[in-house]
Amino acid sequence: MVKFPGANHLNVAVFISGAGTNLKSLIKFSLKTKKKIIIKLIISNNKKAKGLKYSKIFKIKKKIYNFDDKTNEENILNFLEYNQIDIICLAGFMKILSTKFIKKFKGKIINIHPSLLPKYKGLNTHQRVLDNNDNFSGCTVHYVNSKLDSGKIILQKKVKVLKRDTAKTLAKRILKQEHILYPMALKKICINL
Ligand code: GAR
């Protein structure tokens, strides 16, 4: 549970690298929370990320940073502080944050991962599930700590693997569930608002 003494709303920054469909589902959810949860910033490492279009559509401030340059981290942290960001949602964000960065937002960064963690941390989750002939896969929302995809699990959703599945079809079915799971997980950790 994230504790925000005295807070009557939460400012969220969503970090993306690609299509941003999870970002879209978080924005849609936030718009139904009577301004209790506000998606205030969209941050990306990739200026070509398709999800950046939601900045214009929903009038949300966006910023692009080169996360490979660690000297930038101070700028990012300052920008988050300036915008009074309470929580960071990683949504298809394909960079690893430094331990220093994670410490600064301890317990306030969450991530969505397309597998049933602790199985299949890292990349190419769907192909690895198929290669191992697993009957189920799914998605997980978890807190971010300094070990990749290893923080405390908030919520998971199981998805059945079908005989005819390819990595692409499985990814698509899981992504649909991610769009439901991520808002539920955000709501769960902000229950005290
Ligand atoms: C999602 O499936 C998300 O779980 C995954 O990338 C996709 C992003 O889609 N994230 C990771 O693999 C992180 N390790 P989106 O940009 O449409 O939200």
XYZ file of N, CA, C and O and ligand atoms in Angstrom:
790
model
N 0.838 -1.203 0.000
C 0.000 0.000 0.000
C 0.873 1.252 0.000
O 1.801 1.366 0.775
N 0.552 2.188 -0.878
C 1.304 3.444 -0.908
C 0.616 4.409 0.051
O -0.597 4.595 -0.027
N 1.367 4.989 0.965
C 0.756 5.903 1.941
C 1.010 7.345 1.515
O 2.127 7.741 1.268
N -0.041 8.106 1.448
C 0.073 9.514 1.073
C -0.662 10.331 2.120
O -1.817 10.714 1.903
N -0.017 10.595 3.246
C -0.728 11.292 4.312
C -1.281 12.618 3.828
O -0.553 13.404 3.204
N -2.525 12.834 4.097
C -3.131 14.116 3.756
C -3.476 14.301 2.296
O -4.110 15.280 1.921
N -3.083 13.372 1.448
C -3.321 13.572 0.005
C -4.773 13.286 -0.341
O -5.359 12.351 0.176
N -5.335 14.153 -1.177
C -6.690 13.831 -1.641
C -6.696 13.454 -3.114
O -7.714 13.132 -3.680
N -5.527 13.532 -3.716
C -5.397 12.983 -5.066
C -3.946 12.558 -5.295
O -3.054 12.950 -4.547
N -3.775 11.765 -6.328
C -2.443 11.237 -6.648
C -2.014 11.683 -8.026
O -2.779 11.536 -8.987
N -0.801 12.193 -8.141
C -0.260 12.541 -9.454
C 0.609 11.399 -9.966
O 1.531 10.970 -9.278
N 0.301 10.950 -11.162
C 0.989 9.788 -11.714
C 1.784 10.185 -12.959
O 1.295 10.947 -13.794
N 2.999 9.648 -13.068
C 3.763 9.766 -14.320
C 3.820 8.374 -14.935
O 4.109 7.407 -14.236
N 3.514 8.275 -16.218
C 3.587 6.982 -16.899
C 4.784 7.003 -17.836
O 4.931 7.921 -18.643
N 5.649 6.007 -17.695
C 6.844 5.889 -18.534
C 6.558 4.869 -19.637
O 6.146 3.740 -19.339
N 6.795 5.256 -20.873
C 6.526 4.352 -22.003
C 7.722 4.321 -22.964
O 8.549 5.236 -22.980
N 7.737 3.259 -23.786
C 8.738 3.202 -24.866
C 8.104 2.931 -26.221
O 8.765 3.100 -27.248
N 6.857 2.458 -26.238
C 6.287 2.003 -27.504
C 4.850 2.436 -27.737
O 4.518 3.620 -27.630
N 3.998 1.447 -28.014
C 2.625 1.732 -28.468
C 1.781 2.471 -27.430
O 0.866 3.227 -27.783
N 2.036 2.223 -26.172
C 1.322 2.973 -25.136
C -0.131 2.555 -24.921
O -0.932 3.346 -24.409
N -0.464 1.313 -25.259
C -1.869 0.915 -25.060
C -2.189 0.784 -23.566
O -3.319 1.047 -23.149
N -1.203 0.396 -22.771
C -1.432 0.377 -21.314
C -1.573 1.796 -20.772
O -2.377 2.041 -19.881
N -0.785 2.709 -21.323
C -0.922 4.120 -20.942
C -2.358 4.576 -21.196
O -2.995 5.190 -20.332
N -2.875 4.230 -22.369
C -4.242 4.645 -22.728
C -5.253 4.092 -21.710
O -6.159 4.806 -21.276
N -5.083 2.838 -21.328
C -6.046 2.256 -20.384
C -5.922 2.923 -19.008
O -6.922 3.134 -18.327
N -4.709 3.308 -18.624
C -4.544 4.013 -17.340
C -5.175 5.406 -17.400
O -5.798 5.855 -16.438
N -5.012 6.071 -18.539
C -5.613 7.406 -18.670
C -7.134 7.295 -18.576
O -7.800 8.039 -17.844
N -7.693 6.333 -19.315
C -9.161 6.176 -19.321
C -9.676 5.881 -17.915
O -10.705 6.407 -17.500
N -8.933 5.049 -17.211
C -9.323 4.728 -15.835
C -9.259 5.997 -14.962
O -10.187 6.299 -14.216
N -8.154 6.750 -15.099
C -7.981 7.928 -14.240
C -9.110 8.940 -14.449
O -9.537 9.602 -13.512
N -9.600 9.004 -15.680
C -10.661 9.972 -15.975
C -11.975 9.612 -15.289
O -12.886 10.420 -15.210
N -12.041 8.364 -14.805
C -13.271 7.946 -14.091
C -13.110 8.062 -12.577
O -13.988 7.644 -11.836
N -11.967 8.595 -12.097
C -11.727 8.592 -10.646
C -12.042 9.947 -9.999
O -11.606 10.192 -8.866
N -12.774 10.783 -10.676
C -13.137 12.111 -10.143
C -11.897 12.861 -9.646
O -11.866 13.407 -8.540
N -10.866 12.833 -10.476
C -9.609 13.551 -10.210
C -8.871 13.063 -8.971
O -8.057 13.774 -8.394
N -9.172 11.847 -8.512
C -8.399 11.289 -7.393
C -7.073 10.757 -7.906
O -6.065 10.808 -7.221
N -7.099 10.218 -9.115
C -5.861 9.766 -9.743
C -5.705 10.560 -11.039
O -6.579 10.527 -11.902
N -4.609 11.291 -11.125
C -4.396 12.158 -12.286
C -3.133 11.717 -13.018
O -2.045 11.679 -12.423
N -3.266 11.372 -14.282
C -2.069 11.072 -15.080
C -1.515 12.422 -15.524
O -2.070 13.083 -16.414
N -0.447 12.831 -14.885
C 0.042 14.196 -15.082
C 1.150 14.282 -16.113
O 1.327 15.309 -16.765
N 1.920 13.209 -16.241
C 3.051 13.239 -17.171
C 3.176 11.942 -17.943
O 2.908 10.863 -17.404
N 3.619 12.086 -19.190
C 4.030 10.917 -19.973
C 5.517 11.121 -20.246
O 5.930 12.149 -20.790
N 6.317 10.139 -19.838
C 7.760 10.237 -20.032
C 8.184 9.097 -20.950
O 7.719 7.957 -20.788
N 9.057 9.396 -21.896
C 9.534 8.328 -22.779
C 11.028 8.453 -23.043
O 11.584 9.552 -23.035
N 11.635 7.318 -23.301
C 13.036 7.285 -23.728
C 13.113 7.321 -25.244
O 14.202 7.375 -25.812
N 11.934 7.235 -25.890
C 11.903 7.045 -27.336
C 11.015 8.111 -27.989
O 9.800 8.099 -27.809
N 11.657 8.991 -28.744
C 10.870 10.100 -29.312
C 9.890 9.611 -30.371
O 8.956 10.320 -30.741
N 10.096 8.369 -30.848
C 9.184 7.834 -31.859
C 8.099 6.937 -31.253
O 7.341 6.304 -31.996
N 8.037 6.869 -29.954
C 7.038 5.992 -29.317
C 5.628 6.406 -29.762
O 5.249 7.575 -29.631
N 4.890 5.432 -30.282
C 3.534 5.745 -30.779
C 2.629 6.271 -29.662
O 1.755 7.092 -29.889
N 2.887 5.772 -28.461
C 2.047 6.159 -27.322
C 2.118 7.642 -26.992
O 1.255 8.153 -26.268
N 3.121 8.336 -27.519
C 3.238 9.783 -27.240
C 2.042 10.551 -27.791
O 1.753 11.660 -27.353
N 1.332 9.924 -28.756
C 0.160 10.616 -29.325
C -0.910 10.882 -28.256
O -1.701 11.814 -28.376
N -0.912 10.073 -27.183
C -1.932 10.273 -26.146
C -1.708 11.573 -25.377
O -2.605 12.053 -24.707
N -0.517 12.121 -25.499
C -0.246 13.405 -24.874
C -1.157 14.477 -25.479
O -1.787 15.250 -24.758
N -1.230 14.463 -26.803
C -2.052 15.450 -27.507
C -3.546 15.142 -27.304
O -4.351 16.030 -27.009
N -3.877 13.873 -27.465
C -5.289 13.481 -27.394
C -5.888 13.827 -26.027
O -6.995 14.344 -25.934
N -5.138 13.538 -24.959
C -5.698 13.745 -23.611
C -5.105 14.974 -22.908
O -5.317 15.161 -21.709
N -4.356 15.769 -23.652
C -3.759 17.004 -23.094
C -2.941 16.719 -21.815
O -3.194 17.285 -20.748
N -1.981 15.832 -21.981
C -1.086 15.491 -20.863
C 0.333 15.871 -21.269
O 0.765 15.596 -22.400
N 1.041 16.512 -20.343
C 2.410 16.945 -20.618
C 3.297 15.736 -20.940
O 3.198 14.702 -20.278
N 4.151 15.867 -21.961
C 5.072 14.770 -22.260
C 6.516 15.259 -22.259
O 6.772 16.451 -22.468
N 7.419 14.337 -22.003
C 8.834 14.691 -22.012
C 9.640 13.477 -22.460
O 9.335 12.351 -22.069
N 10.643 13.744 -23.300
C 11.495 12.647 -23.769
C 12.884 12.818 -23.157
O 13.434 13.933 -23.158
N 13.403 11.732 -22.622
C 14.736 11.769 -22.022
C 15.593 10.645 -22.583
O 15.088 9.557 -22.864
N 16.858 10.904 -22.673
C 17.802 9.844 -23.000
C 18.202 9.149 -21.694
O 19.001 9.670 -20.926
N 17.614 7.989 -21.463
C 17.855 7.279 -20.202
C 19.216 6.584 -20.185
O 19.625 6.054 -19.160
N 19.898 6.533 -21.347
C 21.225 5.909 -21.372
C 22.258 6.828 -20.726
O 23.289 6.380 -20.246
N 21.966 8.110 -20.748
C 22.864 9.083 -20.156
C 22.460 9.290 -18.693
O 21.493 9.988 -18.388
N 23.186 8.643 -17.792
C 22.788 8.644 -16.377
C 22.844 10.035 -15.744
O 22.210 10.276 -14.716
N 23.592 10.961 -16.383
C 23.635 12.316 -15.819
C 22.281 12.996 -15.997
O 21.986 14.008 -15.363
N 21.449 12.417 -16.846
C 20.112 12.957 -17.070
C 19.165 12.664 -15.922
O 18.122 13.302 -15.788
N 19.512 11.653 -15.132
C 18.589 11.201 -14.095
C 18.205 12.320 -13.133
O 17.064 12.408 -12.696
N 19.189 13.148 -12.831
C 18.923 14.259 -11.927
C 17.853 15.179 -12.531
O 16.938 15.624 -11.833
N 17.973 15.414 -13.843
C 16.971 16.255 -14.532
C 15.592 15.621 -14.470
O 14.592 16.298 -14.255
N 15.565 14.307 -14.693
C 14.274 13.615 -14.673
C 13.666 13.706 -13.273
O 12.490 14.045 -13.112
N 14.492 13.427 -12.268
C 13.995 13.473 -10.887
C 13.494 14.877 -10.533
O 12.442 15.029 -9.911
N 14.232 15.892 -10.982
C 13.799 17.272 -10.721
C 12.467 17.565 -11.398
O 11.593 18.214 -10.822
N 12.346 17.062 -12.623
C 11.106 17.295 -13.371
C 9.913 16.602 -12.682
O 8.819 17.162 -12.585
N 10.152 15.401 -12.186
C 9.091 14.671 -11.480
C 8.710 15.420 -10.194
O 7.540 15.564 -9.869
N 9.742 15.922 -9.518
C 9.479 16.648 -8.267
C 8.721 17.950 -8.550
O 7.745 18.272 -7.878
N 9.168 18.653 -9.580
C 8.526 19.910 -9.968
C 7.036 19.694 -10.252
O 6.188 20.523 -9.924
N 6.727 18.535 -10.835
C 5.332 18.222 -11.176
C 4.608 17.459 -10.058
O 3.511 16.949 -10.261
N 5.257 17.391 -8.906
C 4.674 16.758 -7.711
C 4.146 15.354 -7.974
O 3.020 15.015 -7.613
N 4.987 14.582 -8.651
C 4.593 13.206 -8.987
C 4.696 12.314 -7.756
O 5.718 12.299 -7.071
N 3.611 11.578 -7.487
C 3.564 10.687 -6.328
C 3.918 9.257 -6.695
O 4.434 8.509 -5.863
N 3.582 8.868 -7.909
C 3.773 7.470 -8.275
C 4.125 7.356 -9.761
O 3.658 8.152 -10.582
N 4.985 6.393 -10.060
C 5.402 6.167 -11.450
C 4.868 4.810 -11.898
O 5.056 3.808 -11.203
N 4.199 4.804 -13.050
C 3.748 3.544 -13.641
C 4.595 3.277 -14.880
O 4.582 4.065 -15.833
N 5.328 2.180 -14.870
C 6.072 1.777 -16.068
C 5.119 0.960 -16.940
O 4.523 -0.011 -16.469
N 4.961 1.395 -18.187
C 3.977 0.742 -19.061
C 4.637 0.474 -20.410
O 4.619 1.328 -21.296
N 5.262 -0.691 -20.518
C 5.999 -0.982 -21.743
C 7.237 -0.109 -21.835
O 7.662 0.289 -22.921
N 7.814 0.190 -20.671
C 9.028 1.015 -20.627
C 10.225 0.078 -20.651
O 10.390 -0.766 -19.766
N 11.046 0.188 -21.697
C 12.071 -0.815 -21.962
C 13.475 -0.417 -21.522
O 14.462 -0.859 -22.095
N 13.549 0.432 -20.513
C 14.857 0.790 -19.951
C 14.893 0.374 -18.493
O 13.849 0.335 -17.832
N 16.083 0.083 -18.007
C 16.213 -0.280 -16.596
C 16.608 0.966 -15.818
O 17.581 1.649 -16.158
N 15.833 1.282 -14.789
C 16.119 2.470 -13.977
C 17.255 2.162 -13.007
O 17.391 1.028 -12.532
N 18.044 3.178 -12.698
C 19.183 2.954 -11.794
C 18.682 2.736 -10.363
O 17.575 3.148 -9.995
N 19.528 2.098 -9.560
C 19.182 1.851 -8.151
C 18.917 3.175 -7.440
O 17.994 3.288 -6.638
N 19.710 4.175 -7.786
C 19.548 5.494 -7.156
C 18.148 6.053 -7.449
O 17.461 6.562 -6.559
N 17.754 5.927 -8.688
C 16.448 6.434 -9.106
C 15.335 5.687 -8.351
O 14.396 6.293 -7.827
N 15.477 4.364 -8.301
C 14.448 3.539 -7.654
C 14.357 3.866 -6.164
O 13.263 3.950 -5.599
N 15.522 4.099 -5.551
C 15.543 4.444 -4.117
C 14.792 5.740 -3.853
O 14.079 5.889 -2.876
N 14.980 6.672 -4.774
C 14.346 7.986 -4.627
C 12.813 7.863 -4.619
O 12.125 8.611 -3.943
N 12.300 6.901 -5.364
C 10.850 6.689 -5.447
C 10.462 5.362 -4.783
O 9.527 4.703 -5.216
N 11.168 5.030 -3.740
C 11.012 3.704 -3.113
C 9.533 3.386 -2.818
O 8.820 4.178 -2.207
N 9.126 2.220 -3.319
C 7.745 1.783 -3.051
C 6.707 2.524 -3.851
O 5.510 2.355 -3.638
N 7.148 3.380 -4.765
C 6.185 4.185 -5.522
C 6.360 4.055 -7.029
O 5.932 4.920 -7.788
N 7.062 2.990 -7.434
C 7.170 2.696 -8.871
C 6.562 1.320 -9.081
O 6.919 0.352 -8.387
N 5.633 1.235 -10.038
C 5.061 -0.076 -10.351
C 5.230 -0.351 -11.845
O 5.429 0.565 -12.647
N 5.165 -1.637 -12.186
C 5.432 -2.051 -13.568
C 4.444 -3.136 -13.969
O 3.975 -3.894 -13.128
N 4.146 -3.195 -15.259
C 3.374 -4.326 -15.765
C 4.287 -5.181 -16.627
O 5.067 -4.671 -17.435
N 4.198 -6.496 -16.391
C 5.076 -7.425 -17.110
C 4.222 -8.531 -17.735
O 3.327 -9.070 -17.085
N 4.536 -8.897 -18.998
C 3.670 -9.859 -19.682
C 4.019 -11.321 -19.412
O 4.281 -12.092 -20.340
N 4.012 -11.711 -18.137
C 4.153 -13.130 -17.778
C 3.635 -13.286 -16.360
O 3.385 -12.293 -15.662
N 3.521 -14.531 -15.946
C 3.138 -14.799 -14.554
C 4.420 -14.846 -13.735
O 5.002 -15.900 -13.514
N 4.870 -13.683 -13.301
C 6.092 -13.634 -12.482
C 5.910 -14.489 -11.236
O 4.786 -14.616 -10.758
N 6.922 -15.151 -10.721
C 8.338 -14.963 -11.040
C 8.806 -15.712 -12.291
O 10.007 -15.729 -12.567
N 7.865 -16.320 -13.023
C 8.314 -16.989 -14.248
C 8.553 -15.959 -15.353
O 7.801 -14.989 -15.476
N 9.534 -16.193 -16.154
C 9.812 -15.423 -17.368
C 10.037 -13.926 -17.126
O 9.306 -13.084 -17.627
N 11.030 -13.644 -16.297
C 11.474 -12.248 -16.174
C 12.161 -11.864 -17.474
O 12.623 -12.753 -18.207
N 12.276 -10.590 -17.733
C 13.042 -10.137 -18.904
C 12.219 -10.141 -20.187
O 11.004 -9.991 -20.157
N 12.924 -10.374 -21.299
C 12.304 -10.194 -22.620
C 11.810 -11.515 -23.224
O 12.053 -12.588 -22.670
N 11.122 -11.404 -24.356
C 10.626 -12.567 -25.138
C 9.822 -13.555 -24.305
O 9.937 -14.779 -24.474
N 9.015 -13.040 -23.421
C 8.284 -13.917 -22.491
C 7.388 -14.916 -23.234
O 7.356 -16.091 -22.894
N 6.665 -14.431 -24.245
C 5.652 -15.288 -24.889
C 6.299 -16.466 -25.621
O 5.821 -17.593 -25.523
N 7.392 -16.204 -26.313
C 8.073 -17.292 -27.028
C 8.622 -18.321 -26.041
O 8.551 -19.530 -26.278
N 9.109 -17.849 -24.922
C 9.663 -18.772 -23.920
C 8.558 -19.642 -23.310
O 8.749 -20.821 -23.042
N 7.376 -19.040 -23.115
C 6.216 -19.803 -22.615
C 5.861 -20.906 -23.609
O 5.646 -22.066 -23.225
N 5.833 -20.548 -24.907
C 5.481 -21.531 -25.947
C 6.555 -22.620 -26.041
O 6.235 -23.813 -26.141
N 7.807 -22.223 -25.988
C 8.909 -23.198 -26.076
C 8.848 -24.226 -24.949
O 9.249 -25.368 -25.110
N 8.347 -23.781 -23.793
C 8.276 -24.688 -22.638
C 6.943 -25.431 -22.559
O 6.683 -26.130 -21.565
N 6.090 -25.228 -23.573
C 4.764 -25.875 -23.588
C 3.949 -25.624 -22.324
O 3.251 -26.516 -21.838
N 4.035 -24.422 -21.783
C 3.223 -24.091 -20.598
C 1.751 -24.027 -20.983
O 1.412 -23.605 -22.099
N 0.888 -24.411 -20.066
C -0.550 -24.329 -20.336
C -1.113 -22.947 -20.070
O -2.153 -22.578 -20.589
N -0.412 -22.214 -19.193
C -0.895 -20.877 -18.844
C 0.231 -19.853 -18.915
O 1.381 -20.173 -18.630
N -0.134 -18.654 -19.297
C 0.750 -17.514 -19.106
C -0.105 -16.418 -18.491
O -1.103 -16.730 -17.836
N 0.256 -15.167 -18.714
C -0.548 -14.097 -18.133
C 0.246 -12.825 -17.979
O 1.223 -12.595 -18.691
N -0.202 -12.007 -17.026
C 0.493 -10.733 -16.794
C 0.498 -10.434 -15.300
O -0.322 -10.963 -14.538
N 1.433 -9.578 -14.937
C 1.669 -9.264 -13.520
C 1.905 -7.766 -13.366
O 2.663 -7.186 -14.143
N 1.296 -7.176 -12.348
C 1.681 -5.814 -11.946
C 2.415 -5.944 -10.617
O 1.944 -6.625 -9.702
N 3.583 -5.331 -10.551
C 4.425 -5.486 -9.354
C 5.143 -4.182 -9.034
O 5.309 -3.307 -9.900
N 5.555 -4.078 -7.767
C 6.407 -2.951 -7.374
C 7.778 -3.149 -8.004
O 8.220 -4.287 -8.228
N 8.447 -2.057 -8.281
C 9.783 -2.138 -8.881
C 10.834 -2.008 -7.781
O 10.786 -1.079 -6.973
N 11.731 -2.980 -7.746
C 12.909 -2.840 -6.880
C 14.153 -2.926 -7.759
O 14.034 -2.937 -8.994
N 15.327 -3.006 -7.131
C 16.529 -2.905 -7.962
C 16.838 -4.179 -8.753
O 17.730 -4.177 -9.587
N 16.087 -5.274 -8.497
C 16.288 -6.483 -9.301
C 15.207 -6.578 -10.362
O 14.008 -6.410 -10.045
N 15.601 -6.896 -11.572
C 14.670 -6.894 -12.705
C 13.444 -7.791 -12.469
O 13.577 -8.980 -12.160
N 12.254 -7.196 -12.613
C 10.977 -7.934 -12.548
C 10.847 -8.781 -11.291
O 10.286 -9.892 -11.340
N 11.365 -8.287 -10.175
C 11.402 -9.098 -8.955
C 10.688 -8.478 -7.755
O 10.658 -9.088 -6.683
N 10.125 -7.305 -7.891
C 9.476 -6.650 -6.740
C 8.168 -7.335 -6.361
O 7.653 -8.195 -7.095
N 7.642 -6.930 -5.214
C 6.422 -7.540 -4.667
C 5.257 -7.462 -5.675
O 5.006 -6.411 -6.275
N 4.571 -8.600 -5.802
C 3.467 -8.672 -6.767
C 2.210 -8.009 -6.195
O 1.846 -8.236 -5.038
N 1.574 -7.189 -7.024
C 0.321 -6.521 -6.612
C -0.881 -7.321 -7.126
O -1.773 -7.671 -6.364
N -0.888 -7.624 -8.409
C -1.983 -8.412 -9.002
C -1.460 -9.204 -10.197
O -0.531 -8.769 -10.889
N -2.112 -10.341 -10.438
C -1.768 -11.152 -11.623
C -3.042 -11.614 -12.295
O -4.067 -11.783 -11.641
N -2.952 -11.860 -13.593
C -4.081 -12.444 -14.316
C -3.548 -13.583 -15.184
O -2.600 -13.407 -15.943
N -4.182 -14.739 -15.034
C -3.787 -15.918 -15.819
C -4.469 -15.896 -17.178
O -5.644 -15.520 -17.272
N -3.763 -16.344 -18.191
C -4.349 -16.470 -19.537
C -3.987 -17.858 -20.064
O -2.825 -18.272 -19.976
N -4.984 -18.552 -20.599
C -4.716 -19.905 -21.094
C -3.939 -19.836 -22.417
O -4.229 -19.015 -23.287
N -2.954 -20.711 -22.537
C -2.214 -20.799 -23.799
C -2.962 -21.787 -24.694
O -3.296 -22.895 -24.261
N -3.248 -21.375 -25.926
C -3.983 -22.243 -26.848
C -3.003 -23.002 -27.741
O -1.888 -22.527 -27.996
N -3.447 -24.163 -28.218
C -2.565 -24.998 -29.051
C -2.060 -24.252 -30.277
O -0.919 -24.403 -30.703
N -2.949 -23.448 -30.861
C -2.580 -22.754 -32.102
C -1.833 -21.438 -31.851
O -1.524 -20.715 -32.802
N -1.554 -21.103 -30.600
C -0.934 -19.807 -30.299
C 0.455 -19.644 -30.906
O 1.260 -20.579 -30.922
N 0.703 -18.439 -31.415
C 2.065 -18.012 -31.738
C 2.401 -16.942 -30.690
O 1.503 -16.507 -29.959
N 3.650 -16.528 -30.648
C 4.016 -15.488 -29.679
C 3.137 -14.250 -29.892
O 2.745 -13.589 -28.932
N 2.793 -14.010 -31.150
C 2.015 -12.808 -31.470
C 0.566 -12.914 -30.958
O 0.032 -11.978 -30.353
N -0.065 -14.053 -31.201
C -1.471 -14.190 -30.771
C -1.562 -14.231 -29.241
O -2.480 -13.658 -28.652
N -0.590 -14.877 -28.624
C -0.592 -14.933 -27.153
C -0.373 -13.534 -26.568
O -1.071 -13.123 -25.633
N 0.572 -12.809 -27.151
C 0.858 -11.444 -26.682
C -0.397 -10.580 -26.768
O -0.703 -9.808 -25.853
N -1.136 -10.756 -27.856
C -2.329 -9.936 -28.080
C -3.399 -10.236 -27.020
O -4.013 -9.319 -26.467
N -3.590 -11.535 -26.743
C -4.607 -11.904 -25.737
C -4.195 -11.447 -24.339
O -5.016 -11.010 -23.548
N -2.897 -11.530 -24.055
C -2.428 -11.102 -22.727
C -2.540 -9.578 -22.597
O -2.960 -9.060 -21.562
N -2.195 -8.879 -23.671
C -2.254 -7.403 -23.642
C -3.664 -6.916 -23.287
O -3.836 -5.955 -22.521
N -4.669 -7.609 -23.817
C -6.068 -7.268 -23.510
C -6.313 -7.342 -22.006
O -6.986 -6.488 -21.428
N -5.748 -8.359 -21.383
C -5.912 -8.523 -19.928
C -5.086 -7.485 -19.168
O -5.478 -7.024 -18.106
N -3.938 -7.104 -19.737
C -3.107 -6.064 -19.094
C -3.907 -4.776 -18.933
O -3.810 -4.088 -17.920
N -4.705 -4.482 -19.976
C -5.474 -3.225 -19.964
C -6.504 -3.202 -18.834
O -6.918 -2.139 -18.385
N -6.922 -4.375 -18.396
C -7.863 -4.461 -17.259
C -7.076 -4.482 -15.943
O -7.424 -3.831 -14.969
N -5.989 -5.250 -15.957
C -5.238 -5.484 -14.718
C -4.531 -4.234 -14.183
O -4.528 -3.994 -12.964
N -3.951 -3.447 -15.083
C -3.114 -2.330 -14.600
C -3.941 -1.291 -13.827
O -3.584 -0.929 -12.693
N -5.090 -0.847 -14.372
C -5.908 0.072 -13.575
C -6.356 -0.542 -12.246
O -6.369 0.135 -11.215
N -6.694 -1.837 -12.255
C -7.118 -2.502 -11.007
C -6.008 -2.460 -9.971
O -6.240 -2.226 -8.790
N -4.774 -2.681 -10.434
C -3.627 -2.698 -9.515
C -3.364 -1.293 -8.970
O -3.087 -1.123 -7.776
N -3.478 -0.304 -9.829
C -3.263 1.084 -9.381
C -4.311 1.455 -8.331
O -3.995 2.037 -7.291
N -5.540 1.057 -8.608
C -6.625 1.331 -7.660
C -6.347 0.631 -6.328
O -6.547 1.198 -5.266
N -5.883 -0.594 -6.426
C -5.640 -1.387 -5.212
C -4.608 -0.715 -4.291
O -4.812 -0.646 -3.090
N -3.541 -0.194 -4.877
C -2.502 0.381 -4.014
C -2.848 1.789 -3.539
O -2.236 2.305 -2.624
N -3.867 2.378 -4.145
C -4.243 3.746 -3.759
C -5.550 3.763 -2.980
O -6.220 4.784 -2.902
N -5.888 2.648 -2.388
C -7.199 2.463 -1.795
C -7.513 3.450 -0.681
O -8.635 3.761 -0.383
N -6.434 4.009 -0.088
C -6.650 4.930 1.026
C -7.026 6.334 0.581
O -7.249 7.206 1.395
N -7.093 6.562 -0.713
C -7.452 7.913 -1.179
C -8.930 8.203 -1.031
O -9.742 7.334 -1.164
C 3.132 -4.812 -22.746
O 2.819 -6.125 -23.093
C 3.948 -4.795 -21.463
O 3.554 -5.766 -20.537
C 5.310 -5.093 -21.999
O 5.402 -4.363 -23.202
C 4.100 -4.199 -23.762
C 3.857 -2.734 -23.977
O 2.670 -2.488 -24.644
N 6.313 -4.720 -21.068
C 7.463 -5.356 -20.931
O 7.776 -6.306 -21.621
C 8.380 -4.806 -19.870
N 9.407 -5.722 -19.560
P 2.041 -1.019 -24.681
O 3.169 -0.061 -25.064
O 0.991 -1.098 -25.748
O 1.481 -0.704 -23.332
